[in-house]
Amino acid sequence: MVLKLTDGALFQSKALIGARVCESSSGSRVEVLDPATSQVLGTVPEMNSTDTQSAISEAEKALPAWRGLTAGARSDLLKKWYQLVTAASEDLAILITAECGKPIAESRGEVAYAASFLQWYAEEATRAYGDIIPPHQADKRLLVIKQSIGVAAAITPWNFPAAMILRKVAAAFASGCTMVVKPAPQTPFTALALGVLAGRAGIPAGVLNIVTGSIDSSIEIGTTICKSQTVRALSFTGSTGAGISLAEQAASTVKKISLELGGNASFIVFDDADIDEAVKGALAAKFRNSGQTCVCANRFFVQAEIHDKFVEKFTAAVKQLRVGPGSEADVAIGPLIDARAFEKVTTLVADAVRHGANVEAEGDVGLLGGHFFPPTVLTAVNSKMQLAHEEIFGPVAPIFKFDNESDVIRLANDTEFGLASYFYSKDISRCFRVAEAIECGMVGINTGMLSTATAPFGGVKSSGIGREGGRYGLDEYQELKYICLGGIT
Ligand code: NAP
């Protein structure tokens, strides 16, 4: 182990299937790299279809007892897990920064955010009420109850190694589902540490199974999950292309599917906005995790009257962002996850410049090299450029100029995606008008941060199906059952 953790046992490098921490059936292992240094952090089992099938069987075996617990008993276990995750937050933050690259302060924030789903769903578990419906005939009584859907699976990305897992698992466990989780190959250690803590919390064996893989084995694992009749729900977070492929495969077993996919968030600054607040919000919405979040602002639209003022202030603030390894204090921008990500962002910026964009700020990453990309501001951007339509997933802020409200709504909605959107305005009527007109699942008004365990997270159009978080998140793991009781005299 190259990492210094207070609790060394949290660095688990074997997968979790039932009661066993185990190797893959093939014996093959795969390396996990630190994106800041390309140093090998360790290896994990490269699992395959056989291993995935074993995990599904263990989840199936554990289901009756887990589903049979009272909601209160499951709630108590989730609360215990929450306490252990919170107590281990510094070690978990170190793991997140090491394998995903984000600045350590952000990793601490991610652990708190991830843990908040355990706390929230521990509470929601006991409130999954059904309904009693006025009967259509005098001798009948009609009830609707909510039941766990059964064995569920989660496939998660590397950009929030803890939060994307707990956002799904907490809701699934609260609902009485057991789970098979496949973390991203880049970030398995955070997932496995969460598994260690789940065991210590008393979550019974087989309720949580973690199948690690590699970029080469992901598709095999995903296909096994999708084709399994035992797995009744699949929750995926990742790119739209992968989501479509998984949805197509899952259709063959008519699974309930929840997809949290890519975004192309607009960030609009109207001329009545507080510009300093908008700059603060823009920094938060763009540069978190080096621009590698699905709700990152992807396209900035600034009204003509205040365009130059906003660009000046925003550019000055961006030039202050320190780039470096996430483990160093005061670093605001860590590395991109890998060479492929670096290549993609480089190509998008080159395409924009070729089509006439001006580079207003391009921070210097000096000798860092590797996957570090400088925080960049582009102006004179137009919709012919690739980055107007694609998720940048890097620290690049393209700024479009617009004239009026109806134009900017049309421009903001001119995308296949519909995850998040942000805007700044002090006009309350405009706030409602614009929030209702933007085609997306989440809107931030006068704020650059909107995620919380208590509210529904998810998108429309090609950004996904279903919601995570809030009371709505339980729905993805429950079935409604209608009971009609006749013969009442
Ligand atoms: P990705 O390439 O789609 O991968 C996501 C995860 O799914 C990875 O673990 C990946 O493993 C796995 N995967 C992909 N295809 C699979 C298949 N056919 N079967 C089984 N597993 C499969 O996305 P990413 O590049 O890691 O993550 C970034 C994307 O996620 C962005 O588009 C971002 O917007 C989106 N995202 C969305 C949300 C949201 O809540 N809406 C949150 C975070 C991220 P491999 O790497 O081995 O292929």
mmCIF file with all atom_site columns, N, CA, C and O and ligand atoms in Angstrom, residues 155-160 164 167 182-186 214-215 218-219 221-223 236-240 242 245-246 249 260-263 293-294 391 393 419 457 463, ligand 1:
data_model
loop_
_atom_site.group_PDB
_atom_site.id
_atom_site.type_symbol
_atom_site.label_atom_id
_atom_site.label_alt_id
_atom_site.label_comp_id
_atom_site.label_asym_id
_atom_site.label_entity_id
_atom_site.label_seq_id
_atom_site.pdbx_PDB_ins_code
_atom_site.Cartn_x
_atom_site.Cartn_y
_atom_site.Cartn_z
_atom_site.occupancy
_atom_site.B_iso_or_equiv
_atom_site.pdbx_formal_charge
_atom_site.auth_seq_id
_atom_site.auth_comp_id
_atom_site.auth_asym_id
_atom_site.auth_atom_id
_atom_site.pdbx_PDB_model_num
ATOM   1   N N   . ILE A 1 155 ? -23.915 0.273  -11.504 1.00 0.00 ? 155 ILE A N   1
ATOM   2   C CA  . ILE A 1 155 ? -22.647 0.452  -12.257 1.00 0.00 ? 155 ILE A CA  1
ATOM   3   C C   . ILE A 1 155 ? -22.323 1.939  -12.164 1.00 0.00 ? 155 ILE A C   1
ATOM   4   O O   . ILE A 1 155 ? -23.152 2.785  -12.518 1.00 0.00 ? 155 ILE A O   1
ATOM   5   N N   . THR A 1 156 ? -21.137 2.245  -11.642 1.00 0.00 ? 156 THR A N   1
ATOM   6   C CA  . THR A 1 156 ? -20.857 3.646  -11.282 1.00 0.00 ? 156 THR A CA  1
ATOM   7   C C   . THR A 1 156 ? -19.570 4.166  -11.935 1.00 0.00 ? 156 THR A C   1
ATOM   8   O O   . THR A 1 156 ? -18.673 3.393  -12.270 1.00 0.00 ? 156 THR A O   1
ATOM   9   N N   . PRO A 1 157 ? -19.471 5.493  -12.080 1.00 0.00 ? 157 PRO A N   1
ATOM   10  C CA  . PRO A 1 157 ? -18.287 6.100  -12.711 1.00 0.00 ? 157 PRO A CA  1
ATOM   11  C C   . PRO A 1 157 ? -17.216 6.482  -11.688 1.00 0.00 ? 157 PRO A C   1
ATOM   12  O O   . PRO A 1 157 ? -17.432 6.381  -10.476 1.00 0.00 ? 157 PRO A O   1
ATOM   13  N N   . TRP A 1 158 ? -16.101 6.970  -12.196 1.00 0.00 ? 158 TRP A N   1
ATOM   14  C CA  . TRP A 1 158 ? -14.932 7.264  -11.369 1.00 0.00 ? 158 TRP A CA  1
ATOM   15  C C   . TRP A 1 158 ? -14.970 8.673  -10.784 1.00 0.00 ? 158 TRP A C   1
ATOM   16  O O   . TRP A 1 158 ? -14.177 8.991  -9.911  1.00 0.00 ? 158 TRP A O   1
ATOM   17  N N   . ASN A 1 159 ? -15.854 9.549  -11.270 1.00 0.00 ? 159 ASN A N   1
ATOM   18  C CA  . ASN A 1 159 ? -15.707 10.958 -10.874 1.00 0.00 ? 159 ASN A CA  1
ATOM   19  C C   . ASN A 1 159 ? -16.217 11.260 -9.459  1.00 0.00 ? 159 ASN A C   1
ATOM   20  O O   . ASN A 1 159 ? -15.828 12.255 -8.870  1.00 0.00 ? 159 ASN A O   1
ATOM   21  N N   . PHE A 1 160 ? -17.107 10.405 -8.928  1.00 0.00 ? 160 PHE A N   1
ATOM   22  C CA  . PHE A 1 160 ? -17.510 10.485 -7.516  1.00 0.00 ? 160 PHE A CA  1
ATOM   23  C C   . PHE A 1 160 ? -17.462 9.060  -6.971  1.00 0.00 ? 160 PHE A C   1
ATOM   24  O O   . PHE A 1 160 ? -18.493 8.390  -6.864  1.00 0.00 ? 160 PHE A O   1
ATOM   25  N N   . MET A 1 164 ? -21.441 8.288  -5.844  1.00 0.00 ? 164 MET A N   1
ATOM   26  C CA  . MET A 1 164 ? -22.284 7.633  -6.840  1.00 0.00 ? 164 MET A CA  1
ATOM   27  C C   . MET A 1 164 ? -22.700 6.240  -6.377  1.00 0.00 ? 164 MET A C   1
ATOM   28  O O   . MET A 1 164 ? -23.735 5.727  -6.793  1.00 0.00 ? 164 MET A O   1
ATOM   29  N N   . ARG A 1 167 ? -25.281 6.894  -3.141  1.00 0.00 ? 167 ARG A N   1
ATOM   30  C CA  . ARG A 1 167 ? -26.565 7.458  -3.599  1.00 0.00 ? 167 ARG A CA  1
ATOM   31  C C   . ARG A 1 167 ? -27.510 6.339  -4.067  1.00 0.00 ? 167 ARG A C   1
ATOM   32  O O   . ARG A 1 167 ? -28.708 6.406  -3.904  1.00 0.00 ? 167 ARG A O   1
ATOM   33  N N   . LYS A 1 182 ? -20.764 -2.607 -9.341  1.00 0.00 ? 182 LYS A N   1
ATOM   34  C CA  . LYS A 1 182 ? -19.523 -2.620 -10.121 1.00 0.00 ? 182 LYS A CA  1
ATOM   35  C C   . LYS A 1 182 ? -18.981 -1.194 -10.155 1.00 0.00 ? 182 LYS A C   1
ATOM   36  O O   . LYS A 1 182 ? -19.482 -0.338 -10.865 1.00 0.00 ? 182 LYS A O   1
ATOM   37  N N   . PRO A 1 183 ? -17.935 -0.925 -9.340  1.00 0.00 ? 183 PRO A N   1
ATOM   38  C CA  . PRO A 1 183 ? -17.346 0.418  -9.383  1.00 0.00 ? 183 PRO A CA  1
ATOM   39  C C   . PRO A 1 183 ? -16.517 0.603  -10.654 1.00 0.00 ? 183 PRO A C   1
ATOM   40  O O   . PRO A 1 183 ? -16.146 -0.383 -11.303 1.00 0.00 ? 183 PRO A O   1
ATOM   41  N N   . ALA A 1 184 ? -16.213 1.839  -10.979 1.00 0.00 ? 184 ALA A N   1
ATOM   42  C CA  . ALA A 1 184 ? -15.370 2.103  -12.146 1.00 0.00 ? 184 ALA A CA  1
ATOM   43  C C   . ALA A 1 184 ? -13.989 1.480  -11.925 1.00 0.00 ? 184 ALA A C   1
ATOM   44  O O   . ALA A 1 184 ? -13.477 1.489  -10.801 1.00 0.00 ? 184 ALA A O   1
ATOM   45  N N   . PRO A 1 185 ? -13.358 0.960  -12.989 1.00 0.00 ? 185 PRO A N   1
ATOM   46  C CA  . PRO A 1 185 ? -12.040 0.328  -12.833 1.00 0.00 ? 185 PRO A CA  1
ATOM   47  C C   . PRO A 1 185 ? -10.977 1.299  -12.318 1.00 0.00 ? 185 PRO A C   1
ATOM   48  O O   . PRO A 1 185 ? -10.016 0.876  -11.695 1.00 0.00 ? 185 PRO A O   1
ATOM   49  N N   . GLN A 1 186 ? -11.187 2.598  -12.538 1.00 0.00 ? 186 GLN A N   1
ATOM   50  C CA  . GLN A 1 186 ? -10.192 3.582  -12.076 1.00 0.00 ? 186 GLN A CA  1
ATOM   51  C C   . GLN A 1 186 ? -10.274 3.797  -10.567 1.00 0.00 ? 186 GLN A C   1
ATOM   52  O O   . GLN A 1 186 ? -9.320  4.272  -9.958  1.00 0.00 ? 186 GLN A O   1
ATOM   53  N N   . SER A 1 214 ? -11.938 -4.462 -15.050 1.00 0.00 ? 214 SER A N   1
ATOM   54  C CA  . SER A 1 214 ? -11.009 -3.607 -15.789 1.00 0.00 ? 214 SER A CA  1
ATOM   55  C C   . SER A 1 214 ? -11.780 -3.018 -16.962 1.00 0.00 ? 214 SER A C   1
ATOM   56  O O   . SER A 1 214 ? -12.919 -3.418 -17.223 1.00 0.00 ? 214 SER A O   1
ATOM   57  N N   . ILE A 1 215 ? -11.140 -2.099 -17.672 1.00 0.00 ? 215 ILE A N   1
ATOM   58  C CA  . ILE A 1 215 ? -11.804 -1.537 -18.849 1.00 0.00 ? 215 ILE A CA  1
ATOM   59  C C   . ILE A 1 215 ? -12.139 -2.666 -19.829 1.00 0.00 ? 215 ILE A C   1
ATOM   60  O O   . ILE A 1 215 ? -13.161 -2.635 -20.499 1.00 0.00 ? 215 ILE A O   1
ATOM   61  N N   . SER A 1 218 ? -15.356 -4.752 -18.262 1.00 0.00 ? 218 SER A N   1
ATOM   62  C CA  . SER A 1 218 ? -16.591 -4.043 -17.883 1.00 0.00 ? 218 SER A CA  1
ATOM   63  C C   . SER A 1 218 ? -17.797 -4.507 -18.685 1.00 0.00 ? 218 SER A C   1
ATOM   64  O O   . SER A 1 218 ? -18.881 -4.716 -18.137 1.00 0.00 ? 218 SER A O   1
ATOM   65  N N   . ILE A 1 219 ? -17.601 -4.657 -19.983 1.00 0.00 ? 219 ILE A N   1
ATOM   66  C CA  . ILE A 1 219 ? -18.743 -4.984 -20.840 1.00 0.00 ? 219 ILE A CA  1
ATOM   67  C C   . ILE A 1 219 ? -19.276 -6.377 -20.485 1.00 0.00 ? 219 ILE A C   1
ATOM   68  O O   . ILE A 1 219 ? -20.484 -6.599 -20.389 1.00 0.00 ? 219 ILE A O   1
ATOM   69  N N   . ILE A 1 221 ? -19.061 -7.866 -17.570 1.00 0.00 ? 221 ILE A N   1
ATOM   70  C CA  . ILE A 1 221 ? -19.773 -7.776 -16.280 1.00 0.00 ? 221 ILE A CA  1
ATOM   71  C C   . ILE A 1 221 ? -21.157 -7.139 -16.498 1.00 0.00 ? 221 ILE A C   1
ATOM   72  O O   . ILE A 1 221 ? -22.172 -7.624 -16.002 1.00 0.00 ? 221 ILE A O   1
ATOM   73  N N   . GLY A 1 222 ? -21.169 -6.046 -17.283 1.00 0.00 ? 222 GLY A N   1
ATOM   74  C CA  . GLY A 1 222 ? -22.434 -5.348 -17.544 1.00 0.00 ? 222 GLY A CA  1
ATOM   75  C C   . GLY A 1 222 ? -23.440 -6.242 -18.248 1.00 0.00 ? 222 GLY A C   1
ATOM   76  O O   . GLY A 1 222 ? -24.628 -6.266 -17.902 1.00 0.00 ? 222 GLY A O   1
ATOM   77  N N   . THR A 1 223 ? -22.969 -7.010 -19.217 1.00 0.00 ? 223 THR A N   1
ATOM   78  C CA  . THR A 1 223 ? -23.878 -7.884 -19.970 1.00 0.00 ? 223 THR A CA  1
ATOM   79  C C   . THR A 1 223 ? -24.457 -8.955 -19.051 1.00 0.00 ? 223 THR A C   1
ATOM   80  O O   . THR A 1 223 ? -25.648 -9.270 -19.108 1.00 0.00 ? 223 THR A O   1
ATOM   81  N N   . PHE A 1 236 ? -27.531 2.900  -13.370 1.00 0.00 ? 236 PHE A N   1
ATOM   82  C CA  . PHE A 1 236 ? -26.244 3.195  -14.004 1.00 0.00 ? 236 PHE A CA  1
ATOM   83  C C   . PHE A 1 236 ? -25.985 4.688  -13.971 1.00 0.00 ? 236 PHE A C   1
ATOM   84  O O   . PHE A 1 236 ? -26.880 5.489  -14.275 1.00 0.00 ? 236 PHE A O   1
ATOM   85  N N   . THR A 1 237 ? -24.779 5.078  -13.642 1.00 0.00 ? 237 THR A N   1
ATOM   86  C CA  . THR A 1 237 ? -24.340 6.462  -13.812 1.00 0.00 ? 237 THR A CA  1
ATOM   87  C C   . THR A 1 237 ? -23.111 6.449  -14.694 1.00 0.00 ? 237 THR A C   1
ATOM   88  O O   . THR A 1 237 ? -22.139 5.729  -14.410 1.00 0.00 ? 237 THR A O   1
ATOM   89  N N   . GLY A 1 238 ? -23.161 7.222  -15.759 1.00 0.00 ? 238 GLY A N   1
ATOM   90  C CA  . GLY A 1 238 ? -22.019 7.275  -16.666 1.00 0.00 ? 238 GLY A CA  1
ATOM   91  C C   . GLY A 1 238 ? -22.416 7.984  -17.946 1.00 0.00 ? 238 GLY A C   1
ATOM   92  O O   . GLY A 1 238 ? -23.356 8.793  -17.952 1.00 0.00 ? 238 GLY A O   1
ATOM   93  N N   . SER A 1 239 ? -21.738 7.666  -19.004 1.00 0.00 ? 239 SER A N   1
ATOM   94  C CA  . SER A 1 239 ? -21.980 8.390  -20.250 1.00 0.00 ? 239 SER A CA  1
ATOM   95  C C   . SER A 1 239 ? -23.273 7.922  -20.921 1.00 0.00 ? 239 SER A C   1
ATOM   96  O O   . SER A 1 239 ? -23.744 6.807  -20.690 1.00 0.00 ? 239 SER A O   1
ATOM   97  N N   . THR A 1 240 ? -23.806 8.779  -21.779 1.00 0.00 ? 240 THR A N   1
ATOM   98  C CA  . THR A 1 240 ? -25.065 8.460  -22.452 1.00 0.00 ? 240 THR A CA  1
ATOM   99  C C   . THR A 1 240 ? -24.902 7.245  -23.363 1.00 0.00 ? 240 THR A C   1
ATOM   100 O O   . THR A 1 240 ? -25.781 6.375  -23.403 1.00 0.00 ? 240 THR A O   1
ATOM   101 N N   . ALA A 1 242 ? -22.905 4.620  -23.072 1.00 0.00 ? 242 ALA A N   1
ATOM   102 C CA  . ALA A 1 242 ? -22.897 3.382  -22.292 1.00 0.00 ? 242 ALA A CA  1
ATOM   103 C C   . ALA A 1 242 ? -24.287 3.115  -21.719 1.00 0.00 ? 242 ALA A C   1
ATOM   104 O O   . ALA A 1 242 ? -24.744 1.960  -21.675 1.00 0.00 ? 242 ALA A O   1
ATOM   105 N N   . SER A 1 245 ? -26.498 1.531  -24.342 1.00 0.00 ? 245 SER A N   1
ATOM   106 C CA  . SER A 1 245 ? -26.136 0.133  -24.570 1.00 0.00 ? 245 SER A CA  1
ATOM   107 C C   . SER A 1 245 ? -26.662 -0.763 -23.434 1.00 0.00 ? 245 SER A C   1
ATOM   108 O O   . SER A 1 245 ? -27.222 -1.838 -23.678 1.00 0.00 ? 245 SER A O   1
ATOM   109 N N   . LEU A 1 246 ? -26.518 -0.295 -22.189 1.00 0.00 ? 246 LEU A N   1
ATOM   110 C CA  . LEU A 1 246 ? -26.999 -1.094 -21.054 1.00 0.00 ? 246 LEU A CA  1
ATOM   111 C C   . LEU A 1 246 ? -28.526 -1.197 -21.080 1.00 0.00 ? 246 LEU A C   1
ATOM   112 O O   . LEU A 1 246 ? -29.090 -2.264 -20.811 1.00 0.00 ? 246 LEU A O   1
ATOM   113 N N   . GLN A 1 249 ? -29.600 -3.778 -23.554 1.00 0.00 ? 249 GLN A N   1
ATOM   114 C CA  . GLN A 1 249 ? -29.391 -5.151 -23.064 1.00 0.00 ? 249 GLN A CA  1
ATOM   115 C C   . GLN A 1 249 ? -30.384 -5.505 -21.954 1.00 0.00 ? 249 GLN A C   1
ATOM   116 O O   . GLN A 1 249 ? -30.899 -6.622 -21.895 1.00 0.00 ? 249 GLN A O   1
ATOM   117 N N   . GLU A 1 260 ? -28.443 7.759  -14.954 1.00 0.00 ? 260 GLU A N   1
ATOM   118 C CA  . GLU A 1 260 ? -27.963 9.120  -14.681 1.00 0.00 ? 260 GLU A CA  1
ATOM   119 C C   . GLU A 1 260 ? -26.817 9.349  -15.655 1.00 0.00 ? 260 GLU A C   1
ATOM   120 O O   . GLU A 1 260 ? -25.716 8.838  -15.454 1.00 0.00 ? 260 GLU A O   1
ATOM   121 N N   . LEU A 1 261 ? -27.084 10.097 -16.719 1.00 0.00 ? 261 LEU A N   1
ATOM   122 C CA  . LEU A 1 261 ? -26.121 10.123 -17.837 1.00 0.00 ? 261 LEU A CA  1
ATOM   123 C C   . LEU A 1 261 ? -25.456 11.487 -18.014 1.00 0.00 ? 261 LEU A C   1
ATOM   124 O O   . LEU A 1 261 ? -25.412 12.288 -17.104 1.00 0.00 ? 261 LEU A O   1
ATOM   125 N N   . GLY A 1 262 ? -24.963 11.714 -19.186 1.00 0.00 ? 262 GLY A N   1
ATOM   126 C CA  . GLY A 1 262 ? -24.168 12.912 -19.440 1.00 0.00 ? 262 GLY A CA  1
ATOM   127 C C   . GLY A 1 262 ? -24.988 14.199 -19.432 1.00 0.00 ? 262 GLY A C   1
ATOM   128 O O   . GLY A 1 262 ? -26.217 14.176 -19.498 1.00 0.00 ? 262 GLY A O   1
ATOM   129 N N   . GLY A 1 263 ? -24.301 15.318 -19.338 1.00 0.00 ? 263 GLY A N   1
ATOM   130 C CA  . GLY A 1 263 ? -24.978 16.614 -19.337 1.00 0.00 ? 263 GLY A CA  1
ATOM   131 C C   . GLY A 1 263 ? -24.303 17.593 -20.287 1.00 0.00 ? 263 GLY A C   1
ATOM   132 O O   . GLY A 1 263 ? -23.260 17.293 -20.881 1.00 0.00 ? 263 GLY A O   1
ATOM   133 N N   . THR A 1 293 ? -17.571 16.801 -13.718 1.00 0.00 ? 293 THR A N   1
ATOM   134 C CA  . THR A 1 293 ? -18.827 16.342 -13.115 1.00 0.00 ? 293 THR A CA  1
ATOM   135 C C   . THR A 1 293 ? -19.918 16.491 -14.157 1.00 0.00 ? 293 THR A C   1
ATOM   136 O O   . THR A 1 293 ? -19.841 17.348 -15.036 1.00 0.00 ? 293 THR A O   1
ATOM   137 N N   . CYS A 1 294 ? -20.940 15.654 -14.009 1.00 0.00 ? 294 CYS A N   1
ATOM   138 C CA  . CYS A 1 294 ? -22.019 15.661 -15.010 1.00 0.00 ? 294 CYS A CA  1
ATOM   139 C C   . CYS A 1 294 ? -22.820 16.949 -14.942 1.00 0.00 ? 294 CYS A C   1
ATOM   140 O O   . CYS A 1 294 ? -23.447 17.330 -15.927 1.00 0.00 ? 294 CYS A O   1
ATOM   141 N N   . GLU A 1 391 ? -20.069 17.155 -24.099 1.00 0.00 ? 391 GLU A N   1
ATOM   142 C CA  . GLU A 1 391 ? -19.689 17.359 -22.703 1.00 0.00 ? 391 GLU A CA  1
ATOM   143 C C   . GLU A 1 391 ? -18.160 17.527 -22.677 1.00 0.00 ? 391 GLU A C   1
ATOM   144 O O   . GLU A 1 391 ? -17.440 16.628 -23.124 1.00 0.00 ? 391 GLU A O   1
ATOM   145 N N   . PHE A 1 393 ? -16.056 17.926 -19.991 1.00 0.00 ? 393 PHE A N   1
ATOM   146 C CA  . PHE A 1 393 ? -15.462 17.136 -18.912 1.00 0.00 ? 393 PHE A CA  1
ATOM   147 C C   . PHE A 1 393 ? -14.008 17.536 -18.655 1.00 0.00 ? 393 PHE A C   1
ATOM   148 O O   . PHE A 1 393 ? -13.101 16.709 -18.557 1.00 0.00 ? 393 PHE A O   1
ATOM   149 N N   . LEU A 1 419 ? -29.659 17.729 -18.185 1.00 0.00 ? 419 LEU A N   1
ATOM   150 C CA  . LEU A 1 419 ? -29.413 17.347 -16.796 1.00 0.00 ? 419 LEU A CA  1
ATOM   151 C C   . LEU A 1 419 ? -29.602 18.565 -15.871 1.00 0.00 ? 419 LEU A C   1
ATOM   152 O O   . LEU A 1 419 ? -30.614 18.705 -15.225 1.00 0.00 ? 419 LEU A O   1
ATOM   153 N N   . PHE A 1 457 ? -32.245 14.096 -7.912  1.00 0.00 ? 457 PHE A N   1
ATOM   154 C CA  . PHE A 1 457 ? -31.154 14.350 -8.855  1.00 0.00 ? 457 PHE A CA  1
ATOM   155 C C   . PHE A 1 457 ? -31.419 13.506 -10.102 1.00 0.00 ? 457 PHE A C   1
ATOM   156 O O   . PHE A 1 457 ? -31.629 12.298 -10.012 1.00 0.00 ? 457 PHE A O   1
ATOM   157 N N   . SER A 1 463 ? -30.129 12.794 -20.981 1.00 0.00 ? 463 SER A N   1
ATOM   158 C CA  . SER A 1 463 ? -29.415 12.794 -19.697 1.00 0.00 ? 463 SER A CA  1
ATOM   159 C C   . SER A 1 463 ? -29.952 11.765 -18.728 1.00 0.00 ? 463 SER A C   1
ATOM   160 O O   . SER A 1 463 ? -29.403 11.612 -17.631 1.00 0.00 ? 463 SER A O   1
HETATM 161 P P1  . NAP B 2 .   ? -18.623 5.713  -18.844 1.00 0.00 ? 1   NAP B P1  1
HETATM 162 O O1  . NAP B 2 .   ? -17.510 5.493  -19.775 1.00 0.00 ? 1   NAP B O1  1
HETATM 163 O O2  . NAP B 2 .   ? -19.997 5.581  -19.355 1.00 0.00 ? 1   NAP B O2  1
HETATM 164 O O3  . NAP B 2 .   ? -18.416 4.680  -17.651 1.00 0.00 ? 1   NAP B O3  1
HETATM 165 C C1  . NAP B 2 .   ? -19.151 4.680  -16.451 1.00 0.00 ? 1   NAP B C1  1
HETATM 166 C C2  . NAP B 2 .   ? -18.962 3.334  -15.796 1.00 0.00 ? 1   NAP B C2  1
HETATM 167 O O4  . NAP B 2 .   ? -19.684 2.374  -16.531 1.00 0.00 ? 1   NAP B O4  1
HETATM 168 C C3  . NAP B 2 .   ? -17.526 2.832  -15.786 1.00 0.00 ? 1   NAP B C3  1
HETATM 169 O O5  . NAP B 2 .   ? -17.339 2.039  -14.658 1.00 0.00 ? 1   NAP B O5  1
HETATM 170 C C4  . NAP B 2 .   ? -17.468 1.987  -17.037 1.00 0.00 ? 1   NAP B C4  1
HETATM 171 O O6  . NAP B 2 .   ? -16.461 1.024  -17.001 1.00 0.00 ? 1   NAP B O6  1
HETATM 172 C C5  . NAP B 2 .   ? -18.825 1.358  -16.983 1.00 0.00 ? 1   NAP B C5  1
HETATM 173 N N1  . NAP B 2 .   ? -19.333 0.898  -18.250 1.00 0.00 ? 1   NAP B N1  1
HETATM 174 C C6  . NAP B 2 .   ? -19.368 1.549  -19.427 1.00 0.00 ? 1   NAP B C6  1
HETATM 175 N N2  . NAP B 2 .   ? -19.963 0.776  -20.358 1.00 0.00 ? 1   NAP B N2  1
HETATM 176 C C7  . NAP B 2 .   ? -20.325 -0.367 -19.731 1.00 0.00 ? 1   NAP B C7  1
HETATM 177 C C8  . NAP B 2 .   ? -20.976 -1.568 -20.141 1.00 0.00 ? 1   NAP B C8  1
HETATM 178 N N3  . NAP B 2 .   ? -21.437 -1.742 -21.383 1.00 0.00 ? 1   NAP B N3  1
HETATM 179 N N4  . NAP B 2 .   ? -21.143 -2.544 -19.216 1.00 0.00 ? 1   NAP B N4  1
HETATM 180 C C9  . NAP B 2 .   ? -20.709 -2.382 -17.958 1.00 0.00 ? 1   NAP B C9  1
HETATM 181 N N5  . NAP B 2 .   ? -20.091 -1.297 -17.515 1.00 0.00 ? 1   NAP B N5  1
HETATM 182 C C10 . NAP B 2 .   ? -19.907 -0.292 -18.391 1.00 0.00 ? 1   NAP B C10 1
HETATM 183 O O7  . NAP B 2 .   ? -18.532 7.128  -18.149 1.00 0.00 ? 1   NAP B O7  1
HETATM 184 P P2  . NAP B 2 .   ? -17.252 7.759  -17.452 1.00 0.00 ? 1   NAP B P2  1
HETATM 185 O O8  . NAP B 2 .   ? -16.419 8.375  -18.507 1.00 0.00 ? 1   NAP B O8  1
HETATM 186 O O9  . NAP B 2 .   ? -16.622 6.825  -16.513 1.00 0.00 ? 1   NAP B O9  1
HETATM 187 O O10 . NAP B 2 .   ? -17.980 8.885  -16.580 1.00 0.00 ? 1   NAP B O10 1
HETATM 188 C C11 . NAP B 2 .   ? -18.254 10.121 -17.080 1.00 0.00 ? 1   NAP B C11 1
HETATM 189 C C12 . NAP B 2 .   ? -19.666 10.211 -17.599 1.00 0.00 ? 1   NAP B C12 1
HETATM 190 O O11 . NAP B 2 .   ? -20.573 9.944  -16.543 1.00 0.00 ? 1   NAP B O11 1
HETATM 191 C C13 . NAP B 2 .   ? -19.998 11.596 -18.065 1.00 0.00 ? 1   NAP B C13 1
HETATM 192 O O12 . NAP B 2 .   ? -20.758 11.528 -19.238 1.00 0.00 ? 1   NAP B O12 1
HETATM 193 C C14 . NAP B 2 .   ? -20.820 12.161 -16.930 1.00 0.00 ? 1   NAP B C14 1
HETATM 194 O O13 . NAP B 2 .   ? -21.679 13.200 -17.288 1.00 0.00 ? 1   NAP B O13 1
HETATM 195 C C15 . NAP B 2 .   ? -21.545 10.969 -16.475 1.00 0.00 ? 1   NAP B C15 1
HETATM 196 N N6  . NAP B 2 .   ? -21.993 11.142 -15.092 1.00 0.00 ? 1   NAP B N6  1
HETATM 197 C C16 . NAP B 2 .   ? -23.312 11.340 -14.889 1.00 0.00 ? 1   NAP B C16 1
HETATM 198 C C17 . NAP B 2 .   ? -23.766 11.553 -13.606 1.00 0.00 ? 1   NAP B C17 1
HETATM 199 C C18 . NAP B 2 .   ? -25.226 11.772 -13.350 1.00 0.00 ? 1   NAP B C18 1
HETATM 200 O O14 . NAP B 2 .   ? -25.635 11.659 -12.205 1.00 0.00 ? 1   NAP B O14 1
HETATM 201 N N7  . NAP B 2 .   ? -26.023 12.081 -14.355 1.00 0.00 ? 1   NAP B N7  1
HETATM 202 C C19 . NAP B 2 .   ? -22.885 11.564 -12.536 1.00 0.00 ? 1   NAP B C19 1
HETATM 203 C C20 . NAP B 2 .   ? -21.519 11.359 -12.785 1.00 0.00 ? 1   NAP B C20 1
HETATM 204 C C21 . NAP B 2 .   ? -21.091 11.145 -14.093 1.00 0.00 ? 1   NAP B C21 1
HETATM 205 P P3  . NAP B 2 .   ? -15.232 1.165  -18.079 1.00 0.00 ? 1   NAP B P3  1
HETATM 206 O O15 . NAP B 2 .   ? -14.554 2.437  -17.755 1.00 0.00 ? 1   NAP B O15 1
HETATM 207 O O16 . NAP B 2 .   ? -14.432 -0.052 -17.817 1.00 0.00 ? 1   NAP B O16 1
HETATM 208 O O17 . NAP B 2 .   ? -15.874 1.166  -19.430 1.00 0.00 ? 1   NAP B O17 1
#
